[in-house]
Short mmCIF file of C-alpha atoms and ligand atoms in Angstrom, two decimals:
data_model
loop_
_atom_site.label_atom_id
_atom_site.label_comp_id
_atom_site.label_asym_id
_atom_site.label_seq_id
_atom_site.Cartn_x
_atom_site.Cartn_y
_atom_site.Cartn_z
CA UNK A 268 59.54 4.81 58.21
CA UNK A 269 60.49 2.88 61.14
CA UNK A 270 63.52 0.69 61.32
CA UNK A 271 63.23 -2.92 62.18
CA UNK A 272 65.72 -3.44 65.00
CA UNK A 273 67.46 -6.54 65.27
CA UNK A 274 70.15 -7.57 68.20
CA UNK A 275 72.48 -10.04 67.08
CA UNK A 276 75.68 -10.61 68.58
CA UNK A 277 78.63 -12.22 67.04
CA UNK A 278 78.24 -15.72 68.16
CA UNK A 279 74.63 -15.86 67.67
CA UNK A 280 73.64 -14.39 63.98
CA UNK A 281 70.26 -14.71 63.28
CA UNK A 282 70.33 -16.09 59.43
CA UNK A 283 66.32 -15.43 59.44
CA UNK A 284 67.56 -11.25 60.18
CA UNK A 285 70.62 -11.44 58.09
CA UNK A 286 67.96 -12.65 54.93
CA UNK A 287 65.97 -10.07 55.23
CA UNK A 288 68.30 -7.48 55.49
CA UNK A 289 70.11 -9.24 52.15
CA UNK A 290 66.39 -9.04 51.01
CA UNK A 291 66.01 -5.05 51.71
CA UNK A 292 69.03 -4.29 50.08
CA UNK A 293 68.14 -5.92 47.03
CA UNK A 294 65.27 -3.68 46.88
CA UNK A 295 67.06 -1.24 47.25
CA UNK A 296 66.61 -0.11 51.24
CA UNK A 297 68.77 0.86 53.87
CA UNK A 298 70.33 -1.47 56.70
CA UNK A 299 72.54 -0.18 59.25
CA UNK A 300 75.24 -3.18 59.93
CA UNK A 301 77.81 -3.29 62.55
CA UNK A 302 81.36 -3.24 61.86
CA UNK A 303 84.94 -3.81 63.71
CA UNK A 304 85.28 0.04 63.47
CA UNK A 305 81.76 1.69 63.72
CA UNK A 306 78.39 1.00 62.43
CA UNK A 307 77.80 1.90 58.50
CA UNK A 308 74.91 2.95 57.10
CA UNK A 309 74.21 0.44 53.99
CA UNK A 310 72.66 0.24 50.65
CA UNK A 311 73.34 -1.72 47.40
CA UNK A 312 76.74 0.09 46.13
CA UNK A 313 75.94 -0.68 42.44
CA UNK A 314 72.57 1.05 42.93
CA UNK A 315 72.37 4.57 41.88
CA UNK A 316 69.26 5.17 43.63
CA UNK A 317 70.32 3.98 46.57
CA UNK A 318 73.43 5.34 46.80
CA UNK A 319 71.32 8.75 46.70
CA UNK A 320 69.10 7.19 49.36
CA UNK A 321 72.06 7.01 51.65
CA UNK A 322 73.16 10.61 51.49
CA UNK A 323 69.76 11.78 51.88
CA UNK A 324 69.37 9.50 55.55
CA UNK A 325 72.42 10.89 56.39
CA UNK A 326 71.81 14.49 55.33
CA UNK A 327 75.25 14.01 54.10
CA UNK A 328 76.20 16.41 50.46
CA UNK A 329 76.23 14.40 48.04
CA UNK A 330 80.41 14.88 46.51
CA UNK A 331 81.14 12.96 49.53
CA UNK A 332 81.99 9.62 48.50
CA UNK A 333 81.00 6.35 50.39
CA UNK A 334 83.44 3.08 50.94
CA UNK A 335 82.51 -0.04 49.12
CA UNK A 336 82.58 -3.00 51.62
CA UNK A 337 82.98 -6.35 50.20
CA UNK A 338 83.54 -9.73 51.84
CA UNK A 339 85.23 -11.82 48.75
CA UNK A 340 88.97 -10.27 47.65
CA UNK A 341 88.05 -11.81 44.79
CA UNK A 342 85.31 -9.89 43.72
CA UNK A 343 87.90 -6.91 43.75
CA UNK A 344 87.89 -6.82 39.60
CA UNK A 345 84.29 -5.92 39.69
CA UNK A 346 84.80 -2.78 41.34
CA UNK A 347 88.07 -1.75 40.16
CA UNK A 348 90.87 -1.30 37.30
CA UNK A 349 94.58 -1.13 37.00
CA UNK A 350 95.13 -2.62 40.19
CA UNK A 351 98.44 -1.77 41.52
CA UNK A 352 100.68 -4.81 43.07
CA UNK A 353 100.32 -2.70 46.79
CA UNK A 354 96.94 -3.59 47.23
CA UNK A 355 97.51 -7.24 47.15
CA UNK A 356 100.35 -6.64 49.53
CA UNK A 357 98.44 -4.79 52.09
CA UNK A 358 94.97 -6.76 51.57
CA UNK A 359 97.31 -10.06 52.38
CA UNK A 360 98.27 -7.95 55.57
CA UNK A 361 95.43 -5.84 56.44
CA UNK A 362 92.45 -7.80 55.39
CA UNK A 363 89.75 -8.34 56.38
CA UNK A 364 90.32 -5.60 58.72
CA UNK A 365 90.19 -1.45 59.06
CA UNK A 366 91.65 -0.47 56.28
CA UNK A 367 89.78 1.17 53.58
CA UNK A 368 91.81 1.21 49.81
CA UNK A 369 91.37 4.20 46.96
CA UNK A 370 91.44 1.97 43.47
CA UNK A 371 90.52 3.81 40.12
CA UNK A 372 86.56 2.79 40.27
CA UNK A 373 85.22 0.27 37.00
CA UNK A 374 82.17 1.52 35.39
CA UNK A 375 80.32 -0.95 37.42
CA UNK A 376 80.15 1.35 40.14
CA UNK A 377 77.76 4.33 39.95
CA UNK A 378 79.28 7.99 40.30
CA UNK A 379 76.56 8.28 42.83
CA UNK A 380 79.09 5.91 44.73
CA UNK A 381 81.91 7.69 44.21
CA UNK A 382 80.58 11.03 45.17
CA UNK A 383 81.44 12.22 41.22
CA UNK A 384 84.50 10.43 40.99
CA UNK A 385 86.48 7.98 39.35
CA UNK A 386 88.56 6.50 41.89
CA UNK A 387 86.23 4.07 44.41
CA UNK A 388 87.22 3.18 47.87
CA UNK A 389 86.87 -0.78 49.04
CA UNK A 390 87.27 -2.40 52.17
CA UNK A 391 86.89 -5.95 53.77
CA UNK A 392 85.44 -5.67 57.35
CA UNK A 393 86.31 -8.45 59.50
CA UNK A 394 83.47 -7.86 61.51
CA UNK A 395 81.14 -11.21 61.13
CA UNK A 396 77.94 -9.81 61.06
CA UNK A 397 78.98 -7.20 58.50
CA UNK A 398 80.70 -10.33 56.26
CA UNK A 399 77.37 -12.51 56.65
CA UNK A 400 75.16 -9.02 55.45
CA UNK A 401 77.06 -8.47 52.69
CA UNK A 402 77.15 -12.10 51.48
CA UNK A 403 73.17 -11.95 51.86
CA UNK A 404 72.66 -9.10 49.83
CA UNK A 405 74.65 -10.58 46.56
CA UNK A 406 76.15 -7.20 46.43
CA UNK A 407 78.71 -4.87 47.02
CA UNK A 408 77.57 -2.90 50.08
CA UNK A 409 78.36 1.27 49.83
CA UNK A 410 78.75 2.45 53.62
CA UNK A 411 79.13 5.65 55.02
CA UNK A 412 78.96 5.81 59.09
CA UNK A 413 75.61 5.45 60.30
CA UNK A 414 75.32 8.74 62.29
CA UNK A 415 73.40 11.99 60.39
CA UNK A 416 76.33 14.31 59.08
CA UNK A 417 78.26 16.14 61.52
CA UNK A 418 77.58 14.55 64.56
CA UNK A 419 79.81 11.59 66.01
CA UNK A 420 80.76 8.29 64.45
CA UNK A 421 78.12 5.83 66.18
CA UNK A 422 79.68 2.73 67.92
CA UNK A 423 76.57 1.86 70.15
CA UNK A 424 73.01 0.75 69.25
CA UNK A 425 71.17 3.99 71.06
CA UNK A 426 73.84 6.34 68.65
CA UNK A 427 72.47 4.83 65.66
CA UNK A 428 69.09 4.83 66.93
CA UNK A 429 68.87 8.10 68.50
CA UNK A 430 70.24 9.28 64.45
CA UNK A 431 68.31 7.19 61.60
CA UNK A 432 65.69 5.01 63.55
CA UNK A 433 63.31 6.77 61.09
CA UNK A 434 65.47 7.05 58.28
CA UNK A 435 66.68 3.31 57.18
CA UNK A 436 64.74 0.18 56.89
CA UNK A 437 66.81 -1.99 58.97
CA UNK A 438 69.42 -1.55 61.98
CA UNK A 439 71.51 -4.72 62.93
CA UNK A 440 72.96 -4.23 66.30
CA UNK A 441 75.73 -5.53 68.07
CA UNK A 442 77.89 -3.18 70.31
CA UNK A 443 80.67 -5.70 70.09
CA UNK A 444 82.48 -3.26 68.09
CA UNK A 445 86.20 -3.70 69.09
CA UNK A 446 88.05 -0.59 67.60
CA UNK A 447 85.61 2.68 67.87
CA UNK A 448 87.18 4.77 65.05
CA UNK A 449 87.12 4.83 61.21
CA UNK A 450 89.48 3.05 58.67
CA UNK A 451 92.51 4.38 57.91
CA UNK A 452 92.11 5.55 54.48
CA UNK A 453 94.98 4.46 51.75
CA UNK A 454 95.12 6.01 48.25
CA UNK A 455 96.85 4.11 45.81
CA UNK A 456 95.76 6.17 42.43
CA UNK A 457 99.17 8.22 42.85
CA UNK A 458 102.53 7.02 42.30
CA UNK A 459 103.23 7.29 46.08
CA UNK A 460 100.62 5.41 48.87
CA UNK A 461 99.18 8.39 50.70
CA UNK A 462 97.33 8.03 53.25
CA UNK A 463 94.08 10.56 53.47
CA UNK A 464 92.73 9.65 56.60
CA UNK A 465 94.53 7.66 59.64
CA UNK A 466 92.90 4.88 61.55
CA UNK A 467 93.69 1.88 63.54
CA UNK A 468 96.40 0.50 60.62
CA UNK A 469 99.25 3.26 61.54
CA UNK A 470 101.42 4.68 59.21
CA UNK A 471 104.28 2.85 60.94
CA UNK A 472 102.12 -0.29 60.25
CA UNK A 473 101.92 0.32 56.56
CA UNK A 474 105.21 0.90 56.09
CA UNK A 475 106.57 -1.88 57.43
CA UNK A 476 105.12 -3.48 54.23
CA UNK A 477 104.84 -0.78 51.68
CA UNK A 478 108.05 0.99 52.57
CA UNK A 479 107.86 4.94 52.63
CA UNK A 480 104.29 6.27 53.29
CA UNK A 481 102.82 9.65 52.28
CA UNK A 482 100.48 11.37 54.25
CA UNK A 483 98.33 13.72 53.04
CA UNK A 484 99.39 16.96 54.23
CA UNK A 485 96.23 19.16 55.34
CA UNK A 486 96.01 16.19 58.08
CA UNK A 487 99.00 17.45 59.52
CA UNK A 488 98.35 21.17 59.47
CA UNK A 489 95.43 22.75 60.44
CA UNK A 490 96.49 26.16 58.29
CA UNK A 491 97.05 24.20 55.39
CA UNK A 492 95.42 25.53 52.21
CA UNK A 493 95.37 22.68 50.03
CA UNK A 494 91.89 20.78 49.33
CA UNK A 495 91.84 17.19 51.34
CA UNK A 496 92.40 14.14 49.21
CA UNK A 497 89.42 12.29 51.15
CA UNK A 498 86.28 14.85 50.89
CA UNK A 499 84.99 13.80 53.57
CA UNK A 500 88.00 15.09 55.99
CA UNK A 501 86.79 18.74 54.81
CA UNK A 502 83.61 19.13 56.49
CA UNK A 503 83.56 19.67 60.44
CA UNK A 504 82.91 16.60 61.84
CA UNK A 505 82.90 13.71 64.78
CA UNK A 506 81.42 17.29 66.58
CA UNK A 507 79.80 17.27 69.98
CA UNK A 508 76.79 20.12 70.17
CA UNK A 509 79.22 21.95 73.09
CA UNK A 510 82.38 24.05 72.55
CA UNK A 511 85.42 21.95 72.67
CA UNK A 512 88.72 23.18 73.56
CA UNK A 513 92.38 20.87 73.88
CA UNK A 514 94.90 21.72 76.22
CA UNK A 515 98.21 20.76 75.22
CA UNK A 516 101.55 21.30 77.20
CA UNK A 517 103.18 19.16 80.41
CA UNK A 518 100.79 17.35 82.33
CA UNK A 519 100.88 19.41 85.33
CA UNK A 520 99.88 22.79 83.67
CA UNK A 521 97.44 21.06 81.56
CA UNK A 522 95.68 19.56 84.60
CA UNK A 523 95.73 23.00 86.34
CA UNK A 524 95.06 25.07 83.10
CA UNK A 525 91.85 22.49 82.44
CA UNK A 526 91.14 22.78 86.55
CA UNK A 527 90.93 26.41 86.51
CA UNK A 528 88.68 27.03 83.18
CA UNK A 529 86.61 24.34 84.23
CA UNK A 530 85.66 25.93 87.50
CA UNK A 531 85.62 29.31 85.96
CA UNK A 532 83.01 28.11 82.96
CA UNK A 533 80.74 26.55 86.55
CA UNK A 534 80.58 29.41 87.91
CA UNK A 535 79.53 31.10 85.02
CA UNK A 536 76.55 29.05 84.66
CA UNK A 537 77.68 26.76 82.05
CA UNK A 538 77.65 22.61 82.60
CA UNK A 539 81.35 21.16 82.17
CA UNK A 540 82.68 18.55 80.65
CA UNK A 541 86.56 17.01 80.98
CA UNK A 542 88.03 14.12 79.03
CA UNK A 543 90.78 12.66 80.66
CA UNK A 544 93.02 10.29 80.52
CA UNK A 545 92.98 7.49 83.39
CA UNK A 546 96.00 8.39 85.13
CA UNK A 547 94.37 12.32 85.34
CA UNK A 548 90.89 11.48 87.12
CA UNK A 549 91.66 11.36 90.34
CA UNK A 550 93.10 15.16 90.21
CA UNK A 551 90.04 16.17 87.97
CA UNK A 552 87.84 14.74 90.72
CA UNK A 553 90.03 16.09 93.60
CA UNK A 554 90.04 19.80 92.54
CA UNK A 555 86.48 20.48 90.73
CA UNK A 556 83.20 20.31 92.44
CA UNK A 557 81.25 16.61 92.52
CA UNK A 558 78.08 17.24 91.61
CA UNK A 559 77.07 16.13 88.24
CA UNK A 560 74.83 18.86 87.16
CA UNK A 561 77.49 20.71 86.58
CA UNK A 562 80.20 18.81 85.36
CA UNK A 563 80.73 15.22 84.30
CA UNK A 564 84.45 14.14 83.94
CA UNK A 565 84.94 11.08 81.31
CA UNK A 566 87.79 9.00 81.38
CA UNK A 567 88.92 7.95 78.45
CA UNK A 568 91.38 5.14 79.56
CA UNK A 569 95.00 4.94 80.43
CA UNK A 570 97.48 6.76 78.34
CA UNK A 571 99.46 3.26 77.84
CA UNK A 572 96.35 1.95 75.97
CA UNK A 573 95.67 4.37 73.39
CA UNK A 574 93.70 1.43 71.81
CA UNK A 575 90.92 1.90 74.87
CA UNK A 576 91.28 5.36 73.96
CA UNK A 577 90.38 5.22 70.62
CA UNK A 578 87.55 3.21 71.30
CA UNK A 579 85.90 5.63 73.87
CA UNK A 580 86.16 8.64 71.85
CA UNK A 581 83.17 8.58 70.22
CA UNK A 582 81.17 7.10 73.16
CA UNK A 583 82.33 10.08 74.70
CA UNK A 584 81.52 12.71 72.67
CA UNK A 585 77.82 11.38 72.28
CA UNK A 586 77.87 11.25 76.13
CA UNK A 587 78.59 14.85 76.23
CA UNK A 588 75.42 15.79 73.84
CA UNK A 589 73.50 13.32 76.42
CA UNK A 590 74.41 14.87 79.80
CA UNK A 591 73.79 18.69 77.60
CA UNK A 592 77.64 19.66 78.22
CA UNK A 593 78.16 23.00 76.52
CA UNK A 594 81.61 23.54 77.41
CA UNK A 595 84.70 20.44 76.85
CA UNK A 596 87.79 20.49 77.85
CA UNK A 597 89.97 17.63 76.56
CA UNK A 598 93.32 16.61 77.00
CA UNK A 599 96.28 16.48 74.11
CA UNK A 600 97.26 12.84 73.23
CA UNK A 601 100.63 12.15 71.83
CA UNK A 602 100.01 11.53 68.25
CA UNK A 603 102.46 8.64 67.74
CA UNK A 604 101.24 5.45 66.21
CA UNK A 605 97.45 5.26 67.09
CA UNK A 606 97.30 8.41 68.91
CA UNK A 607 97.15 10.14 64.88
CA UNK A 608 94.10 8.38 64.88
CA UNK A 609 92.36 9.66 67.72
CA UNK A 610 93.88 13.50 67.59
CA UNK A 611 92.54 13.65 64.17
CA UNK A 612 89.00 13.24 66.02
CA UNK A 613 89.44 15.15 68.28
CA UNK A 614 91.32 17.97 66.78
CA UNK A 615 88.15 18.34 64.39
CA UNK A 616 85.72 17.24 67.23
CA UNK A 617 87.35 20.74 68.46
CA UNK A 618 87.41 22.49 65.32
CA UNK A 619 91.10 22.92 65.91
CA UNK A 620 90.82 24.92 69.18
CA UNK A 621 93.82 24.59 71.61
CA UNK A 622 95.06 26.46 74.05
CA UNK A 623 98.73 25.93 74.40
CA UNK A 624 101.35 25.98 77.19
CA UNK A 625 103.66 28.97 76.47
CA UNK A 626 107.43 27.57 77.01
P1 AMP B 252 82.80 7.87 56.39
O1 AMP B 252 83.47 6.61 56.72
O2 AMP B 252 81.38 7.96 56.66
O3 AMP B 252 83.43 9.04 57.09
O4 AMP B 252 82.95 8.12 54.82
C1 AMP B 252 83.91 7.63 53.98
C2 AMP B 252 85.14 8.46 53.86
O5 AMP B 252 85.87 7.95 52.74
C3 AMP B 252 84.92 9.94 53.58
O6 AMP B 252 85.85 10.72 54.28
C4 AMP B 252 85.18 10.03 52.07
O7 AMP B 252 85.59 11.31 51.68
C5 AMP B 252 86.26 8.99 51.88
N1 AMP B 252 86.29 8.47 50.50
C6 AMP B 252 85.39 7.63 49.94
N2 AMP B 252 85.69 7.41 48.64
C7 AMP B 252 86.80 8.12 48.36
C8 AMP B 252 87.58 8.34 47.17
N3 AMP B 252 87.27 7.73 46.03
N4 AMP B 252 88.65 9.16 47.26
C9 AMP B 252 88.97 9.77 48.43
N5 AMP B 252 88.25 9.61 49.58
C10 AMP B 252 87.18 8.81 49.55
MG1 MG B 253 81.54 9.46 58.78
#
């Protein structure tokens, strides 16, 4: 199979393209669709068979559920039951937007969805192109990211490409894709909101309208035995093909510490790369060799705009697997507001390796 590729762009959405991807879903294909936090991967959610179609693109095991995108509120009773009062509080706040909802799933919705479950996760995108796809396929749309399992959330045309060109029946492109990461996640089966994987809408953000948050708490430790409440957050993921490692301590021994292994892993023969954040370049590129077969240094943005941060993780992660870096070195963001968000990626983008100053 070979995908039909089709560039829109958000002021300019071909309704002849949109059709037929409505069309394709209907019977029962795959469209890739851009989104305001990364391109998903979608089939007809209240199709079993393509639900299983989806996994199988994506190479992706099959108890790993997939979000439910809608672009009505009101079609929220045909997905789910017992609706608690919080989710019309934080779909007045949230949606359309990133936020992504855990509901206890009606028996509209096939357990091929739900990975096996009976809870379903929803969202409302807000992206326009994904709200126009939707409304042409008469359906609910079941979404996973649009990258083959393991590798990095896609938020460029030539990621999603590069992945499933051969694997979907449609890709709608538009790299107008403003946030970079994944939904926060937001179960509200339990008594307690918990949230089971963070995103652009912050914990802070939440509860300034919910009041007291939980967070699930294998995000917060690493040695934590308990099973994730998302399934998806148990896999190793968002991985480059190189070895990652974060450096975390003050910014002085963390530039020399990342300085020193960097030149140490050139002269072994390895290629390098850093990821930095703006205000770090200039030493990166003032202490290590310039010569980009042998290290490429990416800078991620400044560390006042962890928003442009978030958005260039992924972009640089794929960039790494491009340029064949087998060794990363990344710096430690501070994981307030946002920064959860993006150390969440990265921490499993590194498979929890960090090397630590000693105090
Ligand atoms: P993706 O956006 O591709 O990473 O996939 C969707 C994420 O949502 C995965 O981490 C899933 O485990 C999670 N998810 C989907 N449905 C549920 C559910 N019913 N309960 C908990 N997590 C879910
Ligand atoms: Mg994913």
């Amino acid at each position: 199979m070979n995908a039909e590729i089709c560039e829109l762009t958000k002021n300019n959405i071909d309704s002849d393209a949109i059709k037929r991807a409505g069309e394709i879903i209907k019977n029962g294909g795959l469209v890739v669709f851009p989104t305001e936090t990364v391109y998903g991967l979608g089939g007809d959610g209240l199709n079993p068979l393509s639900s299983k179609k989806i996994y199988a693109a994506k190479g992706r095991p099959s108890d790993n559920p997939l979000i439910v995108h809608i672009s009505d509120i009101k079609d929220i009773d045909k997905i789910a039951v017992d609706i608690p009062k919080t989710f019309y509080v934080l779909a007045e706040e949230f949606w359309p937007g990133p936020l992504t909802m855990i509901l206890k799933a009606s028996d509209n919705v096939p357990r091929e969805t739900t990975g096996g479950l009976d809870t379903v996760a929803v969202r409302f995108p807000s992206h326009p192109i994904a709200k126009a796809f939707i409304e042409a396929a008469g359906s609910y749309i079941a979404a996973p990211s649009a990258n083959l399992s393991g590798r990095p959330s896609p938020t460029k045309s030539s990621h999603v490409i590069e992945d499933l060109s051969d694997r979907v029946d449609m890709i709608l492109t538009c790299d107008d894709i403003e946030i970079g990461l994944e939904s926060t996640i937001v179960d509200l089966t339990a008594e307690k909101p918990m949230i089971l994987r963070p995103g652009f809408i912050t914990k802070e953000m939440l509860e300034e309208v919910l009041g007291e948050v939980q967070v699930d708490p294998t995000l917060m430790d690493a040695n934590c035995t308990a099973r994730p409440k998302a399934p998806g957050m148990r896999y190793r993921h968002y991985a480059p093909k190189g070895d990652m490692i974060l450096y975390k301590g003050s910014v002085q021994w963390v530039k020399e510490e990342i300085v020193k292994a960097t030149n140490k892993a050139i002269g072994e023969g390895h290629k390098c790369g850093i990821m930095t954040a703006h205000e770090d370049y200039d030493y990166y590129r003032d202490n290590l060799p310039f010569d980009e077969e042998k290290l490429v240094i990416v800078d991620l943005g400044s560390i006042s705009n962890m928003e442009a941060i978030a958005s260039n993780v992924y972009k640089a992660l794929r960039y790494f697997d491009t340029v064949k870096a087998d060794i990363i070195s990344s710096e430690y963001f501070d994981r307030h507001g946002l920064g959860e968000a993006v150390m969440n990626r990265l921490l499993k983008a590194a498979g929890h390796h960090i090397i630590e100053e000693v105090l």
